[in-house]
Amino acid sequence: MKPGNIPVPAVRRLSLYLRQLDNLWRDDQRTISSRQLGDALKLTDAQVRKDLAYFGQFGQPGIGYNVEELIARIRGILGTDRMWNVLLVGAGHLGMALSAHRGFARKGFRVVAVFDDDKAKIGKRVPSLEGVTIQPVEEIARAVREKDIRLAIIAVPGEAAQGVTDRLLAAGVRGLLNFAPVSLDVDTAVAVSSVDLAVQLEQLSFQVGAAASLEDVKK
Amino acid sequence: MKPGNIPVPAVRRLSLYLRQLDNLWRDDQRTISSRQLGDALKLTDAQVRKDLAYFGQFGQPGIGYNVEELIARIRGILGTDRMWNVLLVGAGHLGMALSAHRGFARKGFRVVAVFDDDKAKIGKRVPSLEGVTIQPVEEIARAVREKDIRLAIIAVPGEAAQGVTDRLLAAGVRGLLNFAPVSLDVDTAVAVSSVDLAVQLEQLSFQVGAAASLEDVKK
C-alpha cells in the first residue's frame, strides 16, 4: 500500500505504536501481541491489527509481532529510518529549548541550522548544538540548499510567522512544525503541523470547566 | 446548550476562532462575517455559523458578528473569561521556556508554581516568573490546595511522567498538558492534552515522504 493511502488517524497511531515499541525494546521485550500493544494506548487489539495490516501481514498467530521488525517497518513507513536535517527559525526561549530537545535526535531529526532576525542574536553559538551559530533569516535559502533540508520548525512571534513561512517555502522546505499562534497560509502540497501552546491549555480549561458544570448538574 | 454537549472538533475550532478574533480586535476590526472568519481558517461559512450556533443565535444578517461580543462569548464557553493558576513540573530547557511563554498569560493562564526533583535546582528562582522558586515535587499537594490549581503542565522525562501524574491527580489537578513522550494512564474524568514534539516532526516526515513518493508515481 502506498503511504499516501493510509488514513491520517492511522498514521498518528503508528507514531504512538512506535513510541511504545521503542520503550519495550529498551526494556528487553522482543515480541508483543496486538492486545498488549493496544492496552497501553487504550485501543482494541482489532484496531491495532487493522492499522498494522496497512503494510502487510507479518504478525505470527499465538506469538505476536517481533518488536524489532515492527519498529523497522513503522520507521520505514514514517520515513524516520534515515536522518532528517531540520532548521529552526526563532532563537527565543522556546526555540532554544527546542534546539536542545533530545527527543528529536532519538527519532532521527537533527537541527542543523538556526535563524533569527534579531541582530543582537546573530553570530551567537547555540549552546546545545555543536558548531551551530544563529544566522540571519536571509541565509535560509542557502542553508536549505547546502544541507538538503525539507523540514523546519517555526518558533517566532505570530506577526512574523507568515513572512518566515513564505521564505521557507520559497527555499524548498516542504514540512513545517509551527509554534506561532497563527494559522499559516500555505499551498496544499505543504505539510503543516501546528502546536499552539496556549490553545492546548485553553482546550483543557474547557474540559475541566465542562466536567465541573456536569458535576453541578448531577448534584 | 451545556458545554459538555459540544463536540470536541467544534471546541478546537472555537479556540481558532478566538485566536483569529483576538487578532482582528487588535487590528481594530469591530464586526466580521462568518465567511471572513472561515476564510482565514479554510472553513466554510456554513461550518462557522453552525459552530457558533452552539451557544445561541446572535450574528446579525448583513452585518455579521460583533467581534467584541463574540470574543466574550467564546471565552465564556472555553472558561478563559477568568484567570487560571497553573503549575509546571520539570524545570529543564522546555519547562523553563514554557514558564516564559507569554501566550499563556494572554489567554488567562498564570504559572504560579514550578517543581522539579533535581536537588540542584530546588530553591532557585524562575527568571521569568516574579517570586516563583523551584520547589520539590513533594510540595505539589500543598501548592494545589493553597493556590487553587486545576491545571498542570508536565515537562519531565518519559520515565518520570506517570509518577508525577499520579501525584498531580492525587493532589486534585484535573487537566494535564503533557510534553513527556509517553501515554499517561489516567482516570477518564481527567482531561489530558499531549504534545510529543518528536512525534509532531515524525508525522511531518511521513507526509513529506508520502508526497515525494506520490510524485515518483506520477512521473
Short mmCIF file of C-alpha atoms in Angstrom, two decimals, chain A:
data_model
loop_
_atom_site.label_atom_id
_atom_site.label_comp_id
_atom_site.label_asym_id
_atom_site.label_seq_id
_atom_site.Cartn_x
_atom_site.Cartn_y
_atom_site.Cartn_z
CA MET A 1 0.00 0.00 0.00
CA LYS A 2 1.23 3.47 -0.87
CA PRO A 3 1.97 5.70 2.16
CA GLY A 4 -0.37 8.32 0.72
CA ASN A 5 -3.31 5.91 1.08
CA ILE A 6 -3.02 5.37 4.84
CA PRO A 7 -5.62 7.48 6.68
CA VAL A 8 -4.27 10.31 8.86
CA PRO A 9 -5.54 8.90 12.21
CA ALA A 10 -3.81 5.60 11.45
CA VAL A 11 -0.56 7.44 10.75
CA ARG A 12 -0.90 9.20 14.12
CA ARG A 13 -1.37 5.84 15.80
CA LEU A 14 1.72 4.47 14.04
CA SER A 15 3.74 7.11 15.89
CA LEU A 16 2.22 6.00 19.19
CA TYR A 17 2.87 2.33 18.44
CA LEU A 18 6.45 3.16 17.57
CA ARG A 19 6.97 5.11 20.79
CA GLN A 20 5.56 2.21 22.78
CA LEU A 21 7.68 -0.33 20.89
CA ASP A 22 10.85 1.71 21.42
CA ASN A 23 10.15 1.66 25.16
CA LEU A 24 9.51 -2.11 25.12
CA TRP A 25 12.72 -2.69 23.20
CA ARG A 26 14.67 -0.74 25.81
CA ASP A 27 13.03 -2.96 28.45
CA ASP A 28 14.26 -6.06 26.56
CA GLN A 29 10.85 -7.19 25.34
CA ARG A 30 11.26 -8.95 21.99
CA THR A 31 7.72 -9.93 20.96
CA ILE A 32 4.35 -8.32 21.59
CA SER A 33 0.71 -9.19 20.89
CA SER A 34 -1.73 -6.74 19.35
CA ARG A 35 -3.65 -6.85 22.63
CA GLN A 36 -0.64 -5.79 24.70
CA LEU A 37 0.19 -3.03 22.27
CA GLY A 38 -3.41 -1.82 22.28
CA ASP A 39 -3.85 -1.94 26.06
CA ALA A 40 -1.11 0.58 26.71
CA LEU A 41 -2.72 3.01 24.26
CA LYS A 42 -6.33 2.22 25.14
CA LEU A 43 -7.02 0.79 21.70
CA THR A 44 -8.66 -2.55 20.86
CA ASP A 45 -6.47 -5.33 19.51
CA ALA A 46 -8.66 -5.32 16.37
CA GLN A 47 -7.73 -1.67 15.79
CA VAL A 48 -4.03 -2.44 16.23
CA ARG A 49 -4.17 -5.38 13.82
CA LYS A 50 -6.05 -3.31 11.27
CA ASP A 51 -3.52 -0.45 11.46
CA LEU A 52 -0.54 -2.75 11.15
CA ALA A 53 -2.13 -4.60 8.24
CA TYR A 54 -1.74 -1.44 6.14
CA PHE A 55 1.79 -2.57 5.45
CA GLY A 56 1.31 -6.29 5.08
CA GLN A 57 0.63 -9.30 7.29
CA PHE A 58 3.59 -10.29 9.40
CA GLY A 59 2.44 -10.94 12.96
CA GLN A 60 2.50 -14.64 13.90
CA PRO A 61 -0.65 -16.15 15.46
CA GLY A 62 -0.02 -17.10 19.08
CA ILE A 63 3.38 -15.37 19.16
CA GLY A 64 2.56 -11.84 18.09
CA TYR A 65 4.81 -9.32 16.46
CA ASN A 66 8.56 -9.27 16.54
CA VAL A 67 9.29 -5.92 18.23
CA GLU A 68 12.47 -5.20 16.32
CA GLU A 69 10.89 -5.97 12.96
CA LEU A 70 7.82 -3.91 13.76
CA ILE A 71 9.97 -0.92 14.78
CA ALA A 72 11.87 -1.16 11.49
CA ARG A 73 8.68 -1.39 9.43
CA ILE A 74 7.00 1.55 11.13
CA ARG A 75 10.13 3.66 10.83
CA GLY A 76 10.25 2.81 7.16
CA ILE A 77 6.65 3.95 6.69
CA LEU A 78 7.07 7.12 8.73
CA GLY A 79 10.31 7.97 6.95
CA THR A 80 12.43 8.02 10.12
CA ASP A 81 14.64 5.14 9.04
CA ARG A 82 17.00 7.88 7.89
CA MET A 83 18.27 11.15 9.41
CA TRP A 84 16.43 14.36 8.55
CA ASN A 85 18.17 17.70 8.66
CA VAL A 86 15.85 20.26 10.21
CA LEU A 87 16.14 24.02 10.53
CA LEU A 88 14.75 26.20 13.26
CA VAL A 89 13.59 29.80 12.92
CA GLY A 90 13.32 31.79 16.14
CA ALA A 91 16.04 31.78 18.79
CA GLY A 92 13.87 32.87 21.73
CA HIS A 93 13.17 30.82 24.86
CA LEU A 94 11.08 28.24 23.04
CA GLY A 95 13.42 27.98 20.06
CA MET A 96 16.42 27.43 22.30
CA ALA A 97 14.53 24.76 24.28
CA LEU A 98 13.60 23.04 21.02
CA SER A 99 17.20 23.14 19.80
CA ALA A 100 18.13 21.27 22.99
CA HIS A 101 15.29 18.74 22.77
CA ARG A 102 16.89 15.29 22.92
CA GLY A 103 13.76 13.54 21.68
CA PHE A 104 14.34 14.89 18.16
CA ALA A 105 17.73 13.25 17.67
CA ARG A 106 16.41 9.98 19.08
CA LYS A 107 13.82 9.87 16.28
CA GLY A 108 16.27 10.84 13.56
CA PHE A 109 15.84 14.62 13.41
CA ARG A 110 18.91 16.82 13.61
CA VAL A 111 18.62 20.59 13.97
CA VAL A 112 21.44 21.77 11.71
CA ALA A 113 20.71 25.49 11.35
CA VAL A 114 19.10 28.20 13.48
CA PHE A 115 17.85 31.58 12.27
CA ASP A 116 16.59 34.78 13.84
CA ASP A 117 16.05 38.35 12.70
CA ASP A 118 17.37 39.89 15.91
CA LYS A 119 20.78 41.40 15.11
CA ALA A 120 21.82 41.02 18.75
CA LYS A 121 21.49 37.23 18.45
CA ILE A 122 23.12 36.71 15.06
CA GLY A 123 26.53 35.08 15.20
CA LYS A 124 25.98 33.68 18.70
CA ARG A 125 26.55 29.98 19.23
CA VAL A 126 23.62 27.71 20.02
CA PRO A 127 24.77 26.06 23.26
CA SER A 128 23.04 22.74 22.64
CA LEU A 129 24.17 22.31 19.03
CA GLU A 130 27.81 21.74 18.23
CA GLY A 131 29.08 24.11 15.56
CA VAL A 132 25.75 25.90 15.00
CA THR A 133 25.53 29.68 15.23
CA ILE A 134 22.45 31.83 14.84
CA GLN A 135 22.17 33.15 11.28
CA PRO A 136 20.06 35.91 9.73
CA VAL A 137 16.85 34.71 8.05
CA GLU A 138 18.26 35.89 4.69
CA GLU A 139 20.56 32.85 4.84
CA ILE A 140 17.69 30.34 4.93
CA ALA A 141 17.69 29.55 1.20
CA ARG A 142 21.41 28.86 1.18
CA ALA A 143 21.19 26.54 4.21
CA VAL A 144 18.25 24.61 2.72
CA ARG A 145 20.23 24.05 -0.47
CA GLU A 146 23.53 23.18 1.16
CA LYS A 147 22.12 20.90 3.85
CA ASP A 148 19.24 19.35 1.90
CA ILE A 149 16.61 20.49 4.43
CA ARG A 150 12.92 19.59 3.96
CA LEU A 151 11.56 20.26 7.46
CA ALA A 152 11.52 23.45 9.50
CA ILE A 153 10.42 24.43 12.98
CA ILE A 154 8.87 27.89 13.34
CA ALA A 155 9.19 29.41 16.81
CA VAL A 156 8.73 33.11 16.07
CA PRO A 157 6.05 35.57 17.24
CA GLY A 158 2.71 35.38 15.43
CA GLU A 159 3.24 38.55 13.41
CA ALA A 160 6.49 37.22 11.91
CA ALA A 161 5.28 33.71 11.11
CA GLN A 162 3.76 34.16 7.65
CA GLY A 163 6.80 36.02 6.34
CA VAL A 164 9.08 33.30 7.63
CA THR A 165 6.80 30.66 6.13
CA ASP A 166 6.87 32.29 2.69
CA ARG A 167 10.65 32.40 2.85
CA LEU A 168 10.91 28.76 3.92
CA LEU A 169 8.62 27.52 1.17
CA ALA A 170 10.39 29.57 -1.48
CA ALA A 171 13.61 27.91 -0.33
CA GLY A 172 12.13 24.45 -0.86
CA VAL A 173 11.08 23.40 2.66
CA ARG A 174 8.10 21.00 2.49
CA GLY A 175 7.07 20.41 6.10
CA LEU A 176 6.51 22.97 8.86
CA LEU A 177 6.17 22.45 12.58
CA ASN A 178 4.58 25.72 13.62
CA PHE A 179 4.58 27.05 17.19
CA ALA A 180 3.49 30.58 16.26
CA PRO A 181 -0.09 31.31 17.38
CA VAL A 182 -1.45 31.96 13.89
CA SER A 183 -2.90 29.95 11.00
CA LEU A 184 -0.35 29.80 8.19
CA ASP A 185 -1.45 30.33 4.63
CA VAL A 186 0.33 27.65 2.59
CA ASP A 187 -0.05 25.63 -0.57
CA THR A 188 -1.87 22.32 -0.05
CA ALA A 189 1.24 20.38 -1.03
CA VAL A 190 2.99 21.64 2.10
CA ALA A 191 2.64 19.63 5.33
CA VAL A 192 1.93 21.76 8.39
CA SER A 193 1.62 20.67 11.98
CA SER A 194 0.68 23.42 14.41
CA VAL A 195 1.20 23.45 18.15
CA ASP A 196 -0.32 26.48 19.82
CA LEU A 197 0.71 26.02 23.44
CA ALA A 198 -1.87 28.44 24.81
CA VAL A 199 -4.66 26.83 22.77
CA GLN A 200 -3.71 23.48 24.30
CA LEU A 201 -4.27 24.90 27.78
CA GLU A 202 -7.47 26.59 26.65
CA GLN A 203 -8.86 23.25 25.49
CA LEU A 204 -8.06 21.80 28.91
CA SER A 205 -9.72 24.70 30.70
CA PHE A 206 -12.83 24.00 28.64
CA GLN A 207 -12.82 20.31 29.50
CA VAL A 208 -12.16 20.89 33.19
CA GLY A 209 -14.85 23.56 33.29
CA ALA A 210 -17.33 21.38 31.40
CA ALA A 211 -16.67 18.45 33.76
CA ALA A 212 -17.24 20.74 36.75
CA SER A 213 -20.55 22.01 35.34
CA LEU A 214 -21.67 18.42 34.65
CA GLU A 215 -20.98 17.64 38.31
CA ASP A 216 -23.18 20.56 39.23
CA VAL A 217 -25.93 19.11 37.07
CA LYS A 218 -25.64 15.72 38.77
CA LYS A 219 -25.87 17.18 42.30
#
